[in-house]
Short mmCIF file of C-alpha atoms in Angstrom, two decimals:
data_model
loop_
_atom_site.label_atom_id
_atom_site.label_comp_id
_atom_site.label_asym_id
_atom_site.label_seq_id
_atom_site.Cartn_x
_atom_site.Cartn_y
_atom_site.Cartn_z
CA MET A 10 82.56 136.96 12.96
CA LYS A 11 81.36 136.96 9.41
CA HIS A 12 83.55 135.06 7.29
CA VAL A 13 82.83 135.60 3.55
CA ILE A 14 84.25 133.25 0.76
CA LEU A 15 84.75 134.50 -2.91
CA GLY A 16 84.54 131.23 -4.27
CA ALA A 17 82.65 127.99 -4.57
CA GLY A 18 85.30 125.81 -5.75
CA PRO A 19 87.49 123.16 -3.53
CA ALA A 20 89.45 125.78 -2.04
CA GLY A 21 86.41 127.90 -1.03
CA ILE A 22 84.62 124.42 0.07
CA ILE A 23 87.50 123.25 2.32
CA ALA A 24 87.84 126.25 3.48
CA ALA A 25 84.31 127.19 4.73
CA GLU A 26 83.78 123.41 6.59
CA THR A 27 87.28 124.19 8.48
CA ILE A 28 86.11 127.62 9.88
CA ARG A 29 82.88 126.04 10.43
CA LYS A 30 84.99 122.91 12.64
CA HIS A 31 86.83 125.47 14.62
CA ALA A 32 84.23 128.01 14.81
CA PRO A 33 80.53 126.67 15.03
CA HIS A 34 78.88 129.67 15.86
CA ASP A 35 80.12 132.01 13.40
CA GLU A 36 78.49 133.31 9.98
CA ILE A 37 79.90 131.83 6.68
CA LEU A 38 78.85 132.69 3.33
CA VAL A 39 80.38 131.37 0.07
CA ILE A 40 79.51 133.57 -2.95
CA GLY A 41 80.12 131.60 -6.64
CA ASP A 42 79.32 132.50 -9.63
CA GLU A 43 78.00 129.08 -11.54
CA PRO A 44 74.61 127.73 -10.96
CA GLU A 45 75.58 124.36 -10.26
CA ALA A 46 76.35 122.58 -7.04
CA PRO A 47 80.14 123.36 -6.02
CA TYR A 48 82.07 120.67 -7.76
CA SER A 49 85.58 119.85 -9.16
CA ARG A 50 86.77 120.68 -12.44
CA MET A 51 89.30 118.24 -12.33
CA ALA A 52 86.10 115.52 -12.18
CA ILE A 53 84.87 116.81 -15.59
CA PRO A 54 87.60 114.25 -17.63
CA TYR A 55 85.46 111.56 -16.20
CA LEU A 56 81.98 112.80 -17.18
CA LEU A 57 83.55 112.93 -20.59
CA ILE A 58 83.73 109.46 -20.64
CA GLY A 59 80.86 108.72 -18.60
CA LYS A 60 82.46 107.32 -15.17
CA VAL A 61 80.88 109.82 -13.49
CA GLY A 62 77.51 111.37 -14.03
CA GLU A 63 77.17 114.98 -13.11
CA GLU A 64 76.18 114.31 -9.22
CA GLY A 65 80.00 112.52 -9.11
CA THR A 66 81.45 115.87 -10.17
CA HIS A 67 80.34 117.50 -6.83
CA LEU A 68 82.42 118.20 -4.21
CA ARG A 69 80.09 117.32 -1.14
CA HIS A 70 76.83 115.04 -1.39
CA GLY A 71 73.54 115.43 0.41
CA VAL A 72 71.10 118.20 -0.74
CA ASP A 73 71.68 119.12 2.59
CA HIS A 74 75.11 119.09 3.41
CA TYR A 75 75.77 123.16 3.41
CA ALA A 76 72.36 123.98 5.17
CA LYS A 77 73.65 121.27 7.73
CA LEU A 78 76.92 122.68 8.40
CA GLY A 79 75.60 126.25 8.45
CA ILE A 80 77.13 127.72 5.31
CA THR A 81 75.03 129.56 3.31
CA LEU A 82 75.83 129.65 -0.78
CA ARG A 83 74.81 132.35 -2.78
CA ARG A 84 75.19 132.96 -6.52
CA ALA A 85 76.81 136.31 -7.36
CA ARG A 86 80.42 137.53 -9.00
CA ALA A 87 82.19 139.81 -7.18
CA LYS A 88 83.12 143.32 -8.75
CA HIS A 89 84.71 145.25 -6.24
CA VAL A 90 86.43 144.64 -2.86
CA ASP A 91 85.68 147.89 -0.44
CA VAL A 92 88.93 147.13 1.85
CA GLU A 93 88.33 149.94 4.24
CA GLY A 94 84.58 149.51 4.68
CA ARG A 95 85.23 145.52 4.77
CA ALA A 96 82.57 145.08 2.17
CA VAL A 97 82.53 143.70 -1.58
CA ASP A 98 80.18 144.63 -4.04
CA LEU A 99 78.49 141.75 -6.47
CA ASP A 100 77.47 141.98 -9.80
CA ASP A 101 73.69 141.82 -8.69
CA GLY A 102 74.09 145.33 -7.64
CA THR A 103 74.14 144.20 -3.41
CA THR A 104 76.90 144.65 -0.85
CA VAL A 105 78.03 142.00 1.71
CA VAL A 106 80.34 143.11 4.58
CA PHE A 107 82.60 140.62 6.21
CA ASP A 108 84.99 140.74 9.17
CA ARG A 109 87.22 138.30 7.49
CA LEU A 110 87.41 137.62 3.62
CA LEU A 111 88.80 134.55 1.66
CA ILE A 112 89.56 135.40 -2.17
CA ALA A 113 89.31 131.98 -3.75
CA THR A 114 87.54 132.67 -7.26
CA GLY A 115 90.43 130.54 -9.24
CA SER A 116 91.15 130.62 -12.42
CA SER A 117 89.76 130.97 -16.30
CA PRO A 118 90.82 130.01 -19.19
CA ALA A 119 93.33 132.11 -21.46
CA THR A 120 92.11 132.50 -24.85
CA PRO A 121 94.07 133.58 -27.65
CA PRO A 122 93.24 136.32 -29.86
CA ILE A 123 92.40 134.08 -32.92
CA PRO A 124 89.82 135.04 -35.70
CA GLY A 125 86.49 132.93 -35.44
CA ILE A 126 87.05 131.19 -31.38
CA HIS A 127 84.33 133.09 -29.91
CA GLY A 128 82.28 131.12 -32.62
CA ARG A 129 80.15 128.20 -32.38
CA GLY A 130 81.81 124.70 -32.76
CA VAL A 131 84.57 126.12 -30.10
CA HIS A 132 85.07 125.79 -26.28
CA PRO A 133 87.03 125.66 -23.50
CA CYS A 134 86.88 122.58 -21.07
CA TRP A 135 86.59 124.50 -17.85
CA THR A 136 82.89 124.07 -16.16
CA LEU A 137 79.99 121.49 -16.93
CA LYS A 138 78.20 123.82 -19.31
CA ASP A 139 81.10 122.88 -21.45
CA ALA A 140 81.50 119.70 -21.01
CA ARG A 141 77.69 119.26 -21.47
CA ALA A 142 78.40 121.08 -25.36
CA ILE A 143 81.48 119.14 -25.59
CA MET A 144 79.90 115.57 -25.04
CA GLU A 145 77.14 116.68 -27.67
CA LEU A 146 79.51 117.35 -30.10
CA ALA A 147 82.42 114.96 -29.46
CA GLN A 148 81.01 111.80 -30.69
CA PRO A 149 82.84 108.52 -32.07
CA GLY A 150 84.03 109.63 -35.02
CA ALA A 151 83.92 113.56 -35.20
CA LYS A 152 87.07 115.76 -36.06
CA VAL A 153 88.19 117.35 -32.90
CA LEU A 154 90.81 119.53 -32.73
CA GLN A 155 92.34 120.66 -29.17
CA MET A 156 94.66 123.88 -29.04
CA GLY A 157 97.07 123.04 -26.26
CA ALA A 158 98.76 120.31 -24.88
CA GLY A 159 100.06 121.63 -21.43
CA PHE A 160 98.84 119.69 -17.98
CA ILE A 161 95.32 120.26 -18.41
CA GLY A 162 94.96 119.61 -21.87
CA CYS A 163 96.87 116.30 -21.72
CA ILE A 164 94.06 115.55 -19.34
CA ILE A 165 91.19 116.59 -21.47
CA MET A 166 92.90 115.20 -24.50
CA GLU A 167 92.73 111.42 -23.14
CA ALA A 168 89.27 112.19 -22.04
CA LEU A 169 88.34 112.55 -26.16
CA ALA A 170 90.05 109.99 -27.47
CA MET A 171 88.67 107.57 -24.85
CA ARG A 172 85.20 109.36 -26.52
CA GLY A 173 86.19 107.81 -29.90
CA VAL A 174 86.74 110.95 -32.11
CA GLU A 175 89.64 111.60 -35.01
CA LEU A 176 91.93 113.90 -32.40
CA THR A 177 94.31 116.61 -33.62
CA VAL A 178 96.42 118.01 -30.43
CA VAL A 179 97.95 121.79 -31.74
CA GLU A 180 101.07 122.90 -29.54
CA MET A 181 102.55 126.32 -29.68
CA GLY A 182 105.75 124.31 -28.31
CA ASP A 183 108.37 122.43 -29.41
CA ARG A 184 107.22 119.47 -27.42
CA MET A 185 104.03 118.19 -25.39
CA VAL A 186 104.06 119.76 -21.98
CA PRO A 187 106.37 121.96 -22.36
CA ARG A 188 106.14 123.68 -19.11
CA MET A 189 106.75 120.71 -17.29
CA MET A 190 108.97 118.56 -19.40
CA GLY A 191 112.07 118.55 -20.90
CA PRO A 192 112.75 118.10 -24.54
CA THR A 193 113.88 113.94 -24.03
CA ALA A 194 110.38 113.94 -21.68
CA GLY A 195 108.40 115.88 -23.73
CA THR A 196 109.25 114.25 -27.74
CA MET A 197 108.91 110.91 -25.76
CA ILE A 198 104.87 111.66 -24.80
CA LYS A 199 104.22 113.09 -28.33
CA ASP A 200 105.49 110.14 -29.43
CA TRP A 201 103.79 108.01 -27.53
CA CYS A 202 100.69 110.07 -28.35
CA GLU A 203 101.15 109.47 -32.02
CA ALA A 204 101.43 105.82 -31.82
CA LYS A 205 98.27 105.78 -29.96
CA ASN A 206 96.17 107.67 -33.27
CA VAL A 207 96.31 111.36 -32.07
CA LYS A 208 98.11 113.41 -34.61
CA VAL A 209 100.49 116.38 -32.78
CA HIS A 210 101.42 119.27 -34.43
CA THR A 211 104.30 120.99 -32.02
CA GLY A 212 105.69 123.92 -33.06
CA ALA A 213 102.38 125.41 -34.25
CA ARG A 214 99.76 127.49 -33.44
CA VAL A 215 96.38 128.02 -34.93
CA GLU A 216 96.27 131.71 -36.95
CA ALA A 217 92.70 131.43 -37.96
CA ILE A 218 89.21 128.97 -37.37
CA ASN A 219 86.95 129.30 -40.50
CA ARG A 220 83.25 128.02 -40.94
CA PRO A 221 81.34 128.09 -43.79
CA GLU A 222 78.06 130.31 -45.22
CA PRO A 223 75.13 128.00 -44.42
CA GLY A 224 73.16 126.97 -47.32
CA ILE A 225 69.52 127.84 -47.70
CA LEU A 226 68.07 124.86 -46.27
CA ASP A 227 70.06 125.70 -43.17
CA LYS A 228 68.97 129.38 -42.91
CA LEU A 229 64.96 128.33 -43.35
CA ALA A 230 65.81 125.44 -40.58
CA ASP A 231 67.31 128.37 -38.67
CA MET A 232 64.39 130.54 -38.92
CA ALA A 233 61.74 127.80 -38.17
CA GLY A 234 64.00 126.80 -35.05
CA LEU A 235 64.97 123.67 -36.03
CA LYS A 236 68.15 121.69 -36.29
CA PRO A 237 69.74 122.43 -39.99
CA ALA A 238 68.42 120.35 -42.53
CA HIS A 239 71.70 118.48 -42.71
CA LYS A 240 74.95 118.12 -41.31
CA ALA A 241 76.71 121.56 -41.73
CA ALA A 242 80.62 121.32 -43.29
CA ALA A 243 83.26 121.43 -41.07
CA MET A 244 85.25 123.98 -39.82
CA THR A 245 88.52 124.58 -41.15
CA VAL A 246 91.55 125.64 -38.98
CA ARG A 247 94.37 127.21 -40.46
CA LEU A 248 97.98 126.63 -38.46
CA SER A 249 100.90 129.06 -38.53
CA THR A 250 102.96 125.83 -40.86
CA GLY A 251 100.40 126.73 -43.77
CA GLU A 252 98.01 123.63 -43.30
CA HIS A 253 94.52 124.04 -42.92
CA LEU A 254 92.30 121.14 -41.00
CA GLU A 255 88.92 120.34 -40.74
CA ALA A 256 87.14 119.88 -37.46
CA ASP A 257 83.11 119.66 -35.81
CA LEU A 258 84.77 120.66 -32.59
CA VAL A 259 87.73 122.81 -31.19
CA ILE A 260 88.98 122.82 -27.73
CA SER A 261 90.84 125.68 -26.28
CA ALA A 262 93.33 124.78 -24.00
CA THR A 263 95.90 127.26 -24.28
CA GLY A 264 96.12 127.82 -20.72
CA VAL A 265 94.62 129.68 -17.33
CA LYS A 266 95.07 133.14 -15.74
CA PRO A 267 94.00 134.22 -11.92
CA ASN A 268 90.25 135.83 -11.80
CA ILE A 269 91.42 138.76 -9.96
CA GLY A 270 90.51 141.54 -12.47
CA PHE A 271 87.76 142.73 -9.76
CA LEU A 272 90.77 143.65 -7.26
CA GLN A 273 92.27 146.39 -9.21
CA ASN A 274 92.57 149.93 -7.26
CA SER A 275 91.17 147.95 -4.30
CA GLY A 276 94.54 148.25 -2.48
CA ILE A 277 95.14 144.41 -2.17
CA THR A 278 98.68 143.75 -3.67
CA CYS A 279 98.34 141.03 -6.62
CA LEU A 280 101.75 140.32 -8.99
CA ILE A 281 100.49 137.12 -11.02
CA GLY A 282 97.80 135.93 -8.77
CA VAL A 283 97.03 137.84 -4.97
CA LEU A 284 99.81 137.92 -2.61
CA THR A 285 100.35 136.13 0.68
CA ASP A 286 102.54 136.02 3.24
CA GLU A 287 102.94 132.24 4.99
CA HIS A 288 99.74 132.53 6.68
CA LEU A 289 98.09 132.96 3.34
CA GLN A 290 97.21 136.33 4.54
CA THR A 291 97.19 139.42 1.72
CA ASN A 292 99.20 142.89 3.04
CA VAL A 293 95.28 143.96 4.05
CA PRO A 294 94.38 142.32 7.79
CA GLY A 295 91.78 140.19 7.80
CA ILE A 296 91.82 139.27 4.45
CA TYR A 297 93.08 136.08 2.65
CA ALA A 298 93.61 133.91 -0.37
CA ALA A 299 94.06 130.18 -1.44
CA GLY A 300 93.60 128.11 -4.53
CA ASP A 301 94.03 129.05 -7.88
CA CYS A 302 94.30 132.78 -7.61
CA ALA A 303 96.77 132.95 -4.69
CA GLU A 304 100.70 133.52 -4.81
CA ALA A 305 102.77 132.14 -2.09
CA PHE A 306 105.61 131.28 -1.57
CA ASP A 307 107.90 128.05 -3.48
CA LYS A 308 111.06 127.18 -0.82
CA VAL A 309 112.49 125.34 -3.74
CA SER A 310 112.95 128.35 -6.02
CA GLY A 311 112.75 130.96 -3.49
CA THR A 312 110.32 133.14 -5.27
CA THR A 313 106.28 133.40 -4.88
CA ILE A 314 104.42 131.57 -7.39
CA VAL A 315 100.72 130.62 -8.18
CA SER A 316 100.17 126.97 -8.45
CA ALA A 317 97.35 126.25 -9.66
CA ILE A 318 97.17 122.32 -8.72
CA GLN A 319 94.06 120.87 -6.34
CA PRO A 320 96.16 119.57 -3.51
CA ASN A 321 98.63 122.68 -3.18
CA ALA A 322 95.05 124.53 -3.39
CA ALA A 323 93.61 122.23 -0.72
CA GLU A 324 96.23 123.24 2.02
CA GLN A 325 95.86 126.77 1.39
CA ALA A 326 92.26 126.75 2.24
CA ARG A 327 93.21 124.90 5.39
CA VAL A 328 95.80 127.08 7.03
CA ALA A 329 94.01 130.48 5.60
CA ALA A 330 90.77 129.41 7.48
CA LEU A 331 92.22 128.38 10.50
CA ASN A 332 93.82 131.82 10.60
CA MET A 333 90.71 133.27 9.73
CA VAL A 334 89.47 132.28 13.14
CA GLY A 335 92.91 133.07 15.05
CA GLN A 336 94.45 129.92 15.07
CA LYS A 337 98.11 130.52 14.21
CA ALA A 338 99.09 128.49 11.21
CA GLU A 339 101.81 128.56 8.36
CA LEU A 340 101.80 127.61 5.12
CA LYS A 341 104.87 125.50 4.91
CA GLY A 342 105.32 126.44 0.98
CA VAL A 343 104.49 125.49 -2.41
CA THR A 344 105.74 123.49 -4.55
CA GLN A 345 105.00 122.85 -8.80
CA ILE A 346 104.13 119.37 -8.21
CA ASN A 347 102.93 117.49 -11.53
CA VAL A 348 101.64 113.63 -11.86
CA LEU A 349 100.48 112.87 -15.42
CA ASP A 350 98.67 110.23 -17.01
CA THR A 351 98.68 110.37 -20.50
CA LEU A 352 97.26 107.84 -22.46
CA GLY A 353 98.69 105.30 -19.85
CA MET A 354 101.94 107.06 -20.06
CA ILE A 355 102.47 107.70 -16.60
CA SER A 356 105.02 111.18 -15.94
CA ALA A 357 105.72 113.29 -13.11
CA SER A 358 107.59 116.55 -12.47
CA PHE A 359 108.70 118.36 -9.34
CA GLY A 360 110.05 121.44 -8.58
CA LYS A 361 112.50 122.78 -10.66
CA TRP A 362 112.43 120.47 -13.32
CA ASP A 363 114.81 122.78 -15.75
CA GLY A 364 117.38 123.47 -13.63
CA VAL A 365 119.18 126.24 -11.81
CA PRO A 366 121.64 128.20 -12.68
CA GLY A 367 125.05 126.69 -11.85
CA GLY A 368 123.36 123.35 -10.70
CA GLN A 369 124.08 119.88 -11.84
CA HIS A 370 122.27 117.82 -13.74
CA VAL A 371 121.89 113.64 -14.78
CA GLU A 372 119.75 111.99 -17.23
CA LEU A 373 118.74 108.64 -17.81
CA THR A 374 116.87 107.74 -21.08
CA ASP A 375 115.64 104.18 -21.99
CA LEU A 376 113.71 104.48 -25.12
CA PRO A 377 112.92 100.99 -25.96
CA ALA A 378 110.92 100.65 -22.56
CA GLY A 379 109.79 103.89 -22.11
CA ARG A 380 111.68 105.19 -19.51
CA HIS A 381 113.25 108.58 -18.66
CA LEU A 382 114.50 110.12 -15.97
CA SER A 383 115.97 113.84 -15.21
CA LEU A 384 117.66 114.95 -11.85
CA GLN A 385 118.56 118.39 -11.43
CA PHE A 386 120.75 119.57 -8.47
CA ASP A 387 121.74 122.83 -6.35
CA GLY A 388 124.86 121.85 -4.15
CA ASP A 389 123.90 118.93 -2.51
CA ARG A 390 120.16 119.01 -3.16
CA MET A 391 117.53 118.09 -5.16
CA VAL A 392 115.16 120.96 -6.33
CA GLY A 393 113.65 119.09 -9.24
CA CYS A 394 113.08 115.91 -11.56
CA ASN A 395 111.39 114.40 -14.58
CA SER A 396 110.51 111.33 -14.75
CA ILE A 397 108.40 109.36 -17.10
CA GLY A 398 107.71 105.36 -16.47
CA TRP A 399 109.11 105.55 -13.33
CA THR A 400 106.09 105.38 -11.13
CA GLU A 401 107.74 103.67 -8.01
CA HIS A 402 109.99 106.70 -7.25
CA VAL A 403 107.01 109.37 -7.18
CA GLY A 404 106.62 109.62 -4.03
CA VAL A 405 110.82 109.70 -2.85
CA MET A 406 111.32 112.27 -5.85
CA ARG A 407 108.67 114.31 -4.19
CA GLY A 408 110.22 114.18 -0.43
CA LEU A 409 113.22 114.89 -1.80
CA VAL A 410 112.55 117.96 -3.71
CA GLU A 411 109.98 119.16 -1.28
CA GLY A 412 112.38 118.53 2.17
CA GLN A 413 114.87 120.49 0.45
CA VAL A 414 117.35 117.26 1.72
CA ARG A 415 120.63 117.92 1.54
CA LEU A 416 122.42 114.25 -0.16
CA GLY A 417 125.89 114.86 1.12
CA ASP A 418 127.93 111.89 -0.68
CA TRP A 419 124.37 111.03 -2.20
CA LYS A 420 124.26 113.20 -4.38
CA ASP A 421 127.85 112.22 -6.29
CA LYS A 422 126.44 108.73 -6.24
CA LEU A 423 122.65 109.99 -7.86
CA MET A 424 124.86 111.53 -10.61
CA ALA A 425 126.53 108.21 -11.56
CA ASP A 426 123.26 106.14 -11.29
CA PRO A 427 119.97 108.07 -10.85
CA THR A 428 117.77 105.33 -9.98
CA LEU A 429 119.30 105.01 -6.22
CA LEU A 430 116.53 107.45 -5.18
CA MET A 431 115.01 105.31 -2.71
CA GLU A 432 118.34 104.29 -1.25
CA ALA A 433 119.24 108.12 -1.21
CA TYR A 434 115.96 109.14 0.54
CA ILE A 435 116.03 106.25 3.00
CA ALA A 436 119.83 106.63 4.18
CA CYS A 437 119.35 110.30 4.32
CA ALA A 438 116.29 110.20 6.33
CA GLN A 439 118.46 107.83 8.87
CA GLY A 440 121.18 110.43 8.74
CA GLN A 441 123.59 108.10 6.97
CA HIS A 442 125.63 111.05 4.91
CA GLN A 443 127.56 113.35 5.39
CA PHE A 444 126.86 117.07 6.06
CA VAL A 445 128.63 120.17 5.46
CA ALA A 446 130.13 121.88 8.38
CA GLY A 447 127.33 123.87 9.77
CA LYS A 448 124.45 123.17 8.04
CA ARG A 449 122.15 120.38 7.79
#
């Protein structure tokens, strides 16, 4: 049996190792499009602040790790999948055949169409190559402007702040992390960042990035293959508010999109991502998907979603790999899960944090203490929540949302006092609550 895995990120590597564990004699080929050893993008912020070197971002250590497991790594990019011929065409002009295929191609930064965004001094923070460029430019005192204050953006922002730069963040939404936090929580995070000397512009967007024309000395230095004779003037970034800001470095952190373009006209069904069933199999038998490019069922919302977080990617990879070797396994579902440390402020968001039509919700906010709690209900189930500062309840909140726990009378108690999450969880786990007739 030959297994071909497209993507050498966490999902691809976990799948390959799971296949090897259960099928010791099967052929495994992992195809990735970067020159480095397989690594975790989530480790890049630690590289930026010097907590790890590049080797510390690697998913596995030891130059012979993959060889010992009989896993072949190859550098290439998929161009097309031939479903009938069970083959993948690669960008190096070759074709590989497969018995089982896993699509784990991840995602890429979504670059907004802004004049000047493709010039020098502008980088996403997505690859090790990006990280090297950012570390060269993000020196103490440098003026850095970051576009985007979402989940990934806030992680990058913290690393940049720790490098001692003068940091400005521009977010189109009316608050920070608008896709995981409600108005109160998102505004609290913004206020916290500004208190930490990060300038934050919400409700704004970058409209253009302008660079001054190089002077004669710079042109002569460039012709001679030397560095500019003097430091070039900073870029000027124009905002939709009419403001003009100077920047030595611009970071683009405006979201990501699944890498699924090569599947066009393949016959493999894609919506936002590659659509999968509970076994992570696509509509084509023997072809699976996992990770940031996969669209799987979310039991809380009742719809399929792309959940681009590493814990979900790892579980999807494990389930897909087991099915690829003939062991029946089902994904219990994916849930939107985000726990974020923003310059020391811990926030969390689970499930339908913005609620459901006809649902109830309760909020508790203590601004002086930097604490906020928002619970969303559908009947007597908690379907989502936001929190800031309630670190002791993170596990319980996740358990209640993911487990779709019927709270019975405890729902009303939480509406009266949302801090009783632990008591509600323990009571419901022990069966000490009332059930709706005929339902659990």
